[in-house]
mmCIF file of C-alpha atoms in Angstrom:
data_model
loop_
_atom_site.group_PDB
_atom_site.id
_atom_site.type_symbol
_atom_site.label_atom_id
_atom_site.label_comp_id
_atom_site.label_asym_id
_atom_site.label_seq_id
_atom_site.Cartn_x
_atom_site.Cartn_y
_atom_site.Cartn_z
ATOM 1 C CA MET A 1 -278.839 -22.843 -67.212
ATOM 2 C CA ASP A 2 -279.284 -24.701 -63.952
ATOM 3 C CA VAL A 3 -276.983 -23.055 -61.368
ATOM 4 C CA LYS A 4 -276.113 -26.375 -59.715
ATOM 5 C CA LYS A 5 -275.098 -27.968 -63.037
ATOM 6 C CA PHE A 6 -273.084 -24.853 -63.967
ATOM 7 C CA GLY A 7 -271.214 -25.029 -60.653
ATOM 8 C CA THR A 8 -270.370 -28.678 -61.156
ATOM 9 C CA LEU A 9 -269.096 -28.052 -64.704
ATOM 10 C CA TYR A 10 -267.015 -25.099 -63.521
ATOM 11 C CA MET A 11 -265.351 -27.183 -60.798
ATOM 12 C CA LYS A 12 -264.496 -29.949 -63.301
ATOM 13 C CA LEU A 13 -262.910 -27.432 -65.681
ATOM 14 C CA MET A 14 -260.863 -25.872 -62.883
ATOM 15 C CA CYS A 15 -259.594 -29.305 -61.785
ATOM 16 C CA LEU A 16 -258.573 -30.107 -65.374
ATOM 17 C CA VAL A 17 -256.639 -26.808 -65.724
ATOM 18 C CA LEU A 18 -254.843 -27.326 -62.398
ATOM 19 C CA CYS A 19 -253.916 -30.898 -63.334
ATOM 20 C CA LEU A 20 -252.436 -29.879 -66.688
ATOM 21 C CA THR A 21 -250.476 -27.016 -65.096
ATOM 22 C CA CYS A 22 -249.082 -29.336 -62.447
ATOM 23 C CA CYS A 23 -247.995 -31.897 -65.047
ATOM 24 C CA ARG A 24 -246.173 -29.304 -67.129
ATOM 25 C CA HIS A 25 -244.319 -28.096 -64.038
ATOM 26 C CA VAL A 26 -243.126 -31.598 -63.103
ATOM 27 C CA ASP A 27 -241.910 -32.356 -66.637
ATOM 28 C CA ASN A 28 -239.864 -29.148 -66.803
ATOM 29 C CA SER A 29 -238.306 -29.814 -63.429
ATOM 30 C CA LYS A 30 -237.215 -33.297 -64.488
ATOM 31 C CA GLN A 31 -235.748 -32.024 -67.752
ATOM 32 C CA ASN A 32 -233.702 -29.344 -66.006
ATOM 33 C CA ALA A 33 -232.427 -31.738 -63.381
ATOM 34 C CA SER A 34 -231.433 -34.268 -66.041
ATOM 35 C CA SER A 35 -229.634 -31.602 -68.049
ATOM 36 C CA ASP A 36 -227.700 -30.399 -64.998
ATOM 37 C CA THR A 37 -226.739 -33.919 -63.987
ATOM 38 C CA LEU A 38 -225.497 -34.906 -67.441
ATOM 39 C CA SER A 39 -223.736 -31.650 -68.335
ATOM 40 C CA CYS A 40 -220.274 -33.091 -67.615
ATOM 41 C CA GLN A 41 -221.025 -36.742 -68.360
ATOM 42 C CA LEU A 42 -221.092 -39.058 -71.314
ATOM 43 C CA ASP A 43 -223.579 -41.844 -71.842
ATOM 44 C CA THR A 44 -221.018 -44.580 -71.288
ATOM 45 C CA LEU A 45 -223.413 -47.223 -72.618
ATOM 46 C CA SER A 46 -223.841 -45.610 -76.045
ATOM 47 C CA ASN A 47 -220.469 -46.644 -77.470
ATOM 48 C CA SER A 48 -218.409 -49.798 -77.379
ATOM 49 C CA ILE A 49 -214.963 -49.949 -75.765
ATOM 50 C CA LEU A 50 -212.350 -51.209 -78.193
ATOM 51 C CA ALA A 51 -209.153 -52.874 -77.006
ATOM 52 C CA GLN A 52 -206.290 -52.561 -79.495
ATOM 53 C CA ASP A 53 -203.410 -54.876 -78.569
ATOM 54 C CA ASP A 54 -201.217 -53.339 -81.280
ATOM 55 C CA GLY A 55 -202.117 -49.768 -80.295
ATOM 56 C CA HIS A 56 -203.292 -48.634 -83.740
ATOM 57 C CA PHE A 57 -206.203 -46.191 -83.508
ATOM 58 C CA LYS A 58 -208.444 -44.073 -85.733
ATOM 59 C CA ALA A 59 -209.439 -40.469 -85.117
ATOM 60 C CA TYR A 60 -212.382 -38.869 -86.906
ATOM 61 C CA MET A 61 -212.613 -35.250 -88.011
ATOM 62 C CA THR A 62 -214.851 -32.787 -86.206
ATOM 63 C CA PRO A 63 -216.471 -30.119 -88.440
ATOM 64 C CA SER A 64 -215.931 -27.389 -85.845
ATOM 65 C CA PRO A 65 -213.331 -26.703 -83.123
ATOM 66 C CA LEU A 66 -214.013 -28.252 -79.734
ATOM 67 C CA ILE A 67 -214.344 -26.318 -76.494
ATOM 68 C CA MET A 68 -211.993 -27.588 -73.823
ATOM 69 C CA ASP A 69 -214.158 -27.513 -70.709
ATOM 70 C CA GLY A 70 -213.724 -31.038 -69.365
ATOM 71 C CA CYS A 71 -217.424 -31.668 -69.896
ATOM 72 C CA SER A 72 -217.403 -33.564 -73.224
ATOM 73 C CA LYS A 73 -220.343 -31.534 -74.573
ATOM 74 C CA ASP A 74 -219.192 -31.436 -78.196
ATOM 75 C CA ASP A 75 -221.163 -33.624 -80.584
ATOM 76 C CA ILE A 76 -218.173 -35.599 -81.888
ATOM 77 C CA TRP A 77 -217.662 -37.265 -78.503
ATOM 78 C CA SER A 78 -221.081 -38.914 -78.689
ATOM 79 C CA ARG A 79 -220.329 -40.296 -82.166
ATOM 80 C CA VAL A 80 -216.969 -42.037 -81.689
ATOM 81 C CA ASP A 81 -216.050 -45.137 -79.743
ATOM 82 C CA TRP A 82 -214.024 -45.472 -76.593
ATOM 83 C CA TYR A 83 -210.606 -47.105 -76.674
ATOM 84 C CA ASP A 84 -209.360 -49.181 -73.755
ATOM 85 C CA MET A 85 -206.525 -47.853 -71.539
ATOM 86 C CA ASN A 86 -206.072 -50.745 -69.127
ATOM 87 C CA TYR A 87 -203.006 -52.683 -70.297
ATOM 88 C CA VAL A 88 -200.691 -53.094 -67.301
ATOM 89 C CA TRP A 89 -197.352 -51.513 -68.168
ATOM 90 C CA MET A 90 -196.017 -51.273 -64.616
ATOM 91 C CA GLY A 91 -197.238 -52.575 -61.267
ATOM 92 C CA GLU A 92 -199.826 -55.230 -60.533
ATOM 93 C CA PRO A 93 -203.272 -55.681 -62.111
ATOM 94 C CA VAL A 94 -205.714 -53.364 -60.351
ATOM 95 C CA ASP A 95 -209.339 -53.601 -59.317
ATOM 96 C CA SER A 96 -211.629 -51.426 -61.440
ATOM 97 C CA VAL A 97 -212.659 -49.572 -58.253
ATOM 98 C CA ASP A 98 -209.037 -48.454 -57.807
ATOM 99 C CA TYR A 99 -208.512 -47.561 -61.470
ATOM 100 C CA HIS A 100 -210.208 -47.941 -64.838
ATOM 101 C CA GLY A 101 -209.439 -45.857 -67.909
ATOM 102 C CA LYS A 102 -210.504 -45.279 -71.511
ATOM 103 C CA PHE A 103 -210.173 -42.557 -74.135
ATOM 104 C CA LYS A 104 -211.615 -41.102 -77.349
ATOM 105 C CA LEU A 105 -209.977 -39.315 -80.276
ATOM 106 C CA ALA A 106 -210.989 -36.562 -82.715
ATOM 107 C CA TRP A 107 -209.230 -33.927 -84.821
ATOM 108 C CA ASP A 108 -209.369 -30.826 -86.939
ATOM 109 C CA LYS A 109 -206.544 -29.274 -88.954
ATOM 110 C CA HIS A 110 -205.120 -27.531 -85.890
ATOM 111 C CA TYR A 111 -205.506 -30.040 -83.069
ATOM 112 C CA LEU A 112 -205.575 -33.655 -82.021
ATOM 113 C CA TYR A 113 -208.377 -33.884 -79.461
ATOM 114 C CA VAL A 114 -208.220 -36.483 -76.697
ATOM 115 C CA LEU A 115 -210.930 -37.248 -74.146
ATOM 116 C CA VAL A 116 -209.851 -39.454 -71.244
ATOM 117 C CA GLU A 117 -212.211 -40.917 -68.666
ATOM 118 C CA VAL A 118 -210.571 -42.315 -65.549
ATOM 119 C CA PHE A 119 -212.055 -43.886 -62.447
ATOM 120 C CA ASP A 120 -209.479 -43.368 -59.702
ATOM 121 C CA ASP A 121 -210.183 -43.777 -55.994
ATOM 122 C CA HIS A 122 -207.286 -41.462 -55.055
ATOM 123 C CA LEU A 123 -206.273 -38.542 -57.277
ATOM 124 C CA ASN A 124 -202.910 -37.261 -56.076
ATOM 125 C CA PRO A 125 -201.301 -34.023 -57.288
ATOM 126 C CA THR A 126 -197.832 -33.736 -58.734
ATOM 127 C CA LEU A 127 -195.226 -33.836 -55.986
ATOM 128 C CA ASP A 128 -193.202 -30.769 -54.981
ATOM 129 C CA ASN A 129 -193.249 -27.907 -57.492
ATOM 130 C CA GLY A 130 -194.681 -29.676 -60.552
ATOM 131 C CA ILE A 131 -191.245 -30.227 -62.070
ATOM 132 C CA ASP A 132 -189.487 -32.407 -59.500
ATOM 133 C CA ASN A 133 -190.807 -35.974 -59.460
ATOM 134 C CA TYR A 134 -193.360 -35.009 -62.115
ATOM 135 C CA TRP A 135 -193.955 -38.669 -62.972
ATOM 136 C CA LYS A 136 -194.869 -39.673 -59.422
ATOM 137 C CA GLY A 137 -198.245 -37.947 -59.119
ATOM 138 C CA ASP A 138 -201.401 -38.956 -60.983
ATOM 139 C CA TYR A 139 -201.097 -37.898 -64.620
ATOM 140 C CA VAL A 140 -202.014 -38.732 -68.206
ATOM 141 C CA GLU A 141 -199.014 -39.320 -70.483
ATOM 142 C CA VAL A 142 -199.484 -38.677 -74.206
ATOM 143 C CA PHE A 143 -196.790 -39.937 -76.571
ATOM 144 C CA ILE A 144 -196.610 -38.164 -79.965
ATOM 145 C CA ASP A 145 -194.315 -38.861 -82.926
ATOM 146 C CA GLU A 146 -195.533 -36.440 -85.618
ATOM 147 C CA ASP A 147 -193.923 -38.151 -88.624
ATOM 148 C CA ARG A 148 -194.012 -41.674 -87.179
ATOM 149 C CA SER A 149 -190.292 -42.091 -87.851
ATOM 150 C CA GLY A 150 -189.458 -43.783 -84.544
ATOM 151 C CA GLY A 151 -186.183 -43.689 -82.683
ATOM 152 C CA ASP A 152 -184.640 -42.035 -79.657
ATOM 153 C CA HIS A 153 -186.294 -38.891 -78.297
ATOM 154 C CA LYS A 154 -185.089 -38.734 -74.697
ATOM 155 C CA PHE A 155 -183.314 -35.382 -74.977
ATOM 156 C CA ASN A 156 -184.486 -34.206 -78.389
ATOM 157 C CA HIS A 157 -187.814 -33.425 -80.047
ATOM 158 C CA GLN A 158 -187.977 -36.153 -82.629
ATOM 159 C CA ALA A 159 -191.007 -37.144 -80.527
ATOM 160 C CA PHE A 160 -192.700 -36.000 -77.329
ATOM 161 C CA ALA A 161 -193.812 -37.680 -74.115
ATOM 162 C CA TYR A 162 -196.185 -35.143 -72.575
ATOM 163 C CA HIS A 163 -196.776 -35.827 -68.888
ATOM 164 C CA VAL A 164 -200.082 -33.971 -68.387
ATOM 165 C CA SER A 165 -200.316 -33.309 -64.671
ATOM 166 C CA SER A 166 -203.379 -32.916 -62.490
ATOM 167 C CA GLU A 167 -202.485 -29.204 -62.346
ATOM 168 C CA GLY A 168 -202.733 -28.932 -66.147
ATOM 169 C CA HIS A 169 -199.048 -28.776 -67.080
ATOM 170 C CA ALA A 170 -197.529 -30.615 -70.065
ATOM 171 C CA ILE A 171 -194.055 -31.742 -68.966
ATOM 172 C CA ASP A 172 -191.190 -33.279 -70.962
ATOM 173 C CA LYS A 173 -187.392 -33.223 -71.205
ATOM 174 C CA SER A 174 -185.393 -30.526 -73.007
ATOM 175 C CA THR A 175 -182.352 -30.803 -75.273
ATOM 176 C CA SER A 176 -180.281 -29.617 -72.298
ATOM 177 C CA GLU A 177 -181.596 -32.606 -70.307
ATOM 178 C CA GLN A 178 -183.778 -30.444 -68.072
ATOM 179 C CA THR A 179 -187.440 -30.980 -67.179
ATOM 180 C CA ILE A 180 -189.553 -28.250 -68.783
ATOM 181 C CA PHE A 181 -193.149 -27.144 -69.205
ATOM 182 C CA LEU A 182 -194.541 -27.291 -72.757
ATOM 183 C CA ASP A 183 -197.939 -25.930 -71.747
ATOM 184 C CA ASP A 184 -198.500 -24.123 -75.055
ATOM 185 C CA HIS A 185 -198.557 -27.525 -76.805
ATOM 186 C CA VAL A 186 -201.447 -28.962 -74.777
ATOM 187 C CA THR A 187 -204.650 -27.274 -73.605
ATOM 188 C CA VAL A 188 -206.350 -29.378 -70.932
ATOM 189 C CA ALA A 189 -209.504 -29.096 -68.811
ATOM 190 C CA ARG A 190 -210.595 -31.580 -66.165
ATOM 191 C CA SER A 191 -213.885 -32.247 -64.405
ATOM 192 C CA GLN A 192 -214.797 -34.577 -61.563
ATOM 193 C CA GLU A 193 -217.878 -36.437 -60.417
ATOM 194 C CA GLY A 194 -217.134 -38.645 -57.442
ATOM 195 C CA ASN A 195 -214.240 -40.891 -58.431
ATOM 196 C CA LYS A 196 -214.741 -40.259 -62.153
ATOM 197 C CA TYR A 197 -212.486 -37.744 -63.889
ATOM 198 C CA LEU A 198 -212.715 -36.421 -67.438
ATOM 199 C CA TRP A 199 -209.513 -35.022 -68.952
ATOM 200 C CA GLU A 200 -210.220 -33.172 -72.213
ATOM 201 C CA MET A 201 -207.201 -32.084 -74.283
ATOM 202 C CA ALA A 202 -206.418 -30.180 -77.463
ATOM 203 C CA ILE A 203 -202.885 -31.020 -78.616
ATOM 204 C CA GLN A 204 -200.918 -29.182 -81.282
ATOM 205 C CA LEU A 205 -198.513 -31.332 -83.296
ATOM 206 C CA TYR A 206 -194.885 -30.273 -83.603
ATOM 207 C CA ASN A 207 -192.247 -31.996 -85.689
ATOM 208 C CA LYS A 208 -188.607 -32.816 -84.972
ATOM 209 C CA ASP A 209 -187.546 -29.255 -85.885
ATOM 210 C CA PHE A 210 -189.239 -27.808 -82.795
ATOM 211 C CA ASP A 211 -186.867 -25.409 -81.031
ATOM 212 C CA GLU A 212 -187.695 -24.942 -77.364
ATOM 213 C CA LYS A 213 -185.671 -21.680 -77.297
ATOM 214 C CA ALA A 214 -187.521 -20.102 -80.226
ATOM 215 C CA THR A 215 -190.763 -18.146 -80.201
ATOM 216 C CA ASP A 216 -191.773 -18.762 -83.808
ATOM 217 C CA ASN A 217 -192.385 -22.537 -83.836
ATOM 218 C CA VAL A 218 -195.257 -23.434 -86.165
ATOM 219 C CA PRO A 219 -197.472 -26.454 -85.428
ATOM 220 C CA VAL A 220 -197.948 -29.040 -88.158
ATOM 221 C CA GLU A 221 -201.335 -28.935 -89.877
ATOM 222 C CA ILE A 222 -203.293 -32.179 -89.674
ATOM 223 C CA LEU A 223 -204.645 -33.584 -92.932
ATOM 224 C CA LYS A 224 -206.889 -36.493 -93.834
ATOM 225 C CA ASN A 225 -205.002 -39.834 -93.939
ATOM 226 C CA LYS A 226 -202.072 -38.448 -91.959
ATOM 227 C CA HIS A 227 -200.450 -41.094 -89.765
ATOM 228 C CA ILE A 228 -198.651 -40.270 -86.500
ATOM 229 C CA GLY A 229 -197.006 -42.268 -83.763
ATOM 230 C CA PHE A 230 -199.178 -42.267 -80.643
ATOM 231 C CA SER A 231 -199.709 -43.972 -77.307
ATOM 232 C CA ILE A 232 -201.422 -42.875 -74.119
ATOM 233 C CA ALA A 233 -201.185 -44.037 -70.512
ATOM 234 C CA TYR A 234 -202.149 -43.166 -66.945
ATOM 235 C CA GLY A 235 -199.758 -43.046 -64.012
ATOM 236 C CA ASP A 236 -201.623 -43.955 -60.829
ATOM 237 C CA ASN A 237 -200.400 -42.814 -57.417
ATOM 238 C CA ASP A 238 -202.448 -44.015 -54.446
ATOM 239 C CA GLY A 239 -200.792 -41.715 -51.928
ATOM 240 C CA ASN A 240 -197.474 -43.490 -51.329
ATOM 241 C CA ASN A 241 -195.224 -40.831 -52.920
ATOM 242 C CA SER A 242 -194.686 -43.129 -55.877
ATOM 243 C CA ARG A 243 -196.332 -44.390 -59.038
ATOM 244 C CA GLU A 244 -197.875 -47.761 -58.148
ATOM 245 C CA ASN A 245 -199.280 -48.491 -61.592
ATOM 246 C CA PHE A 246 -198.794 -47.409 -65.168
ATOM 247 C CA MET A 247 -201.739 -48.379 -67.396
ATOM 248 C CA GLY A 248 -201.514 -47.963 -71.163
ATOM 249 C CA SER A 249 -203.268 -48.137 -74.521
ATOM 250 C CA LYS A 250 -201.426 -51.103 -76.091
ATOM 251 C CA GLN A 251 -200.221 -54.483 -74.945
ATOM 252 C CA SER A 252 -196.481 -53.819 -75.087
ATOM 253 C CA HIS A 253 -194.539 -50.569 -74.836
ATOM 254 C CA GLY A 254 -190.971 -51.742 -75.214
ATOM 255 C CA GLN A 255 -188.572 -53.152 -72.664
ATOM 256 C CA ASN A 256 -190.352 -53.584 -69.322
ATOM 257 C CA ASN A 257 -193.209 -51.580 -70.886
ATOM 258 C CA ASP A 258 -191.314 -48.446 -69.839
ATOM 259 C CA GLU A 259 -189.411 -47.539 -73.000
ATOM 260 C CA GLY A 260 -191.836 -44.968 -74.410
ATOM 261 C CA TYR A 261 -190.273 -41.944 -72.728
ATOM 262 C CA THR A 262 -187.018 -42.551 -74.647
ATOM 263 C CA ASN A 263 -187.921 -44.592 -77.763
ATOM 264 C CA SER A 264 -190.779 -43.627 -80.067
ATOM 265 C CA SER A 265 -190.428 -46.861 -82.061
ATOM 266 C CA VAL A 266 -192.574 -48.557 -79.402
ATOM 267 C CA PHE A 267 -195.517 -46.171 -79.893
ATOM 268 C CA GLY A 268 -198.775 -47.215 -81.488
ATOM 269 C CA SER A 269 -200.377 -44.900 -84.052
ATOM 270 C CA ILE A 270 -203.304 -42.753 -85.097
ATOM 271 C CA LEU A 271 -204.778 -42.608 -88.592
ATOM 272 C CA PHE A 272 -206.771 -39.413 -89.222
ATOM 273 C CA LEU A 273 -210.025 -39.976 -91.110
ATOM 274 C CA GLU A 274 -213.014 -37.848 -92.085
#
């Protein structure tokens, strides 16, 4: 073979090998970067956002328990729609830069799962020790009436109004009219990217027989077609030692839109479906 021709062919082959190697390296780098960037995000364009004036929602069953990591990685979250959480219950209408919220629902027989996405330009912790003024920091409030019977629940457990604080506590009132932690009812994890916060929760359902002084309370098992009372809201504190806005999941929540913490008849609902 002609040495000159062989040299030319060899150089062409080497260039082709180097080009292919370089391309593979770039593709892998992009894939890894994309995976890292999206690990705690949802594709917010993949699902519609449903506004329910009457506050009646549907939750779909997940075939396996979810991992509470605040990163929304479980498959069910990519398959269910967002619900709107922007009805003004207290305060003035807000710019979406200041606050915008939405949530998703899922379930298995042990837990109601809730994923909340909030854009908040100022996330403020619970004031004082997490008990005093617990409703004045930024928090997600989840209202649960296990048998959907309605009625007063201010100082009893006919229903619950869990104030889920930025520190991860679930706070409500006791039968002795004290403010207490019910942290074993709600497991919560939170992640942040800029002004976007994901709150991921696994909530056990307890009925009106719950005894805060007992150690043998048994959560209620969730079954297909079960109906519970439910609402959800976000208390927004912009740093003024007070709650400026209270934004909820349905158009009306009782008198002055502030009746939910005492009266479960104003709650919306969840229907559990497969």
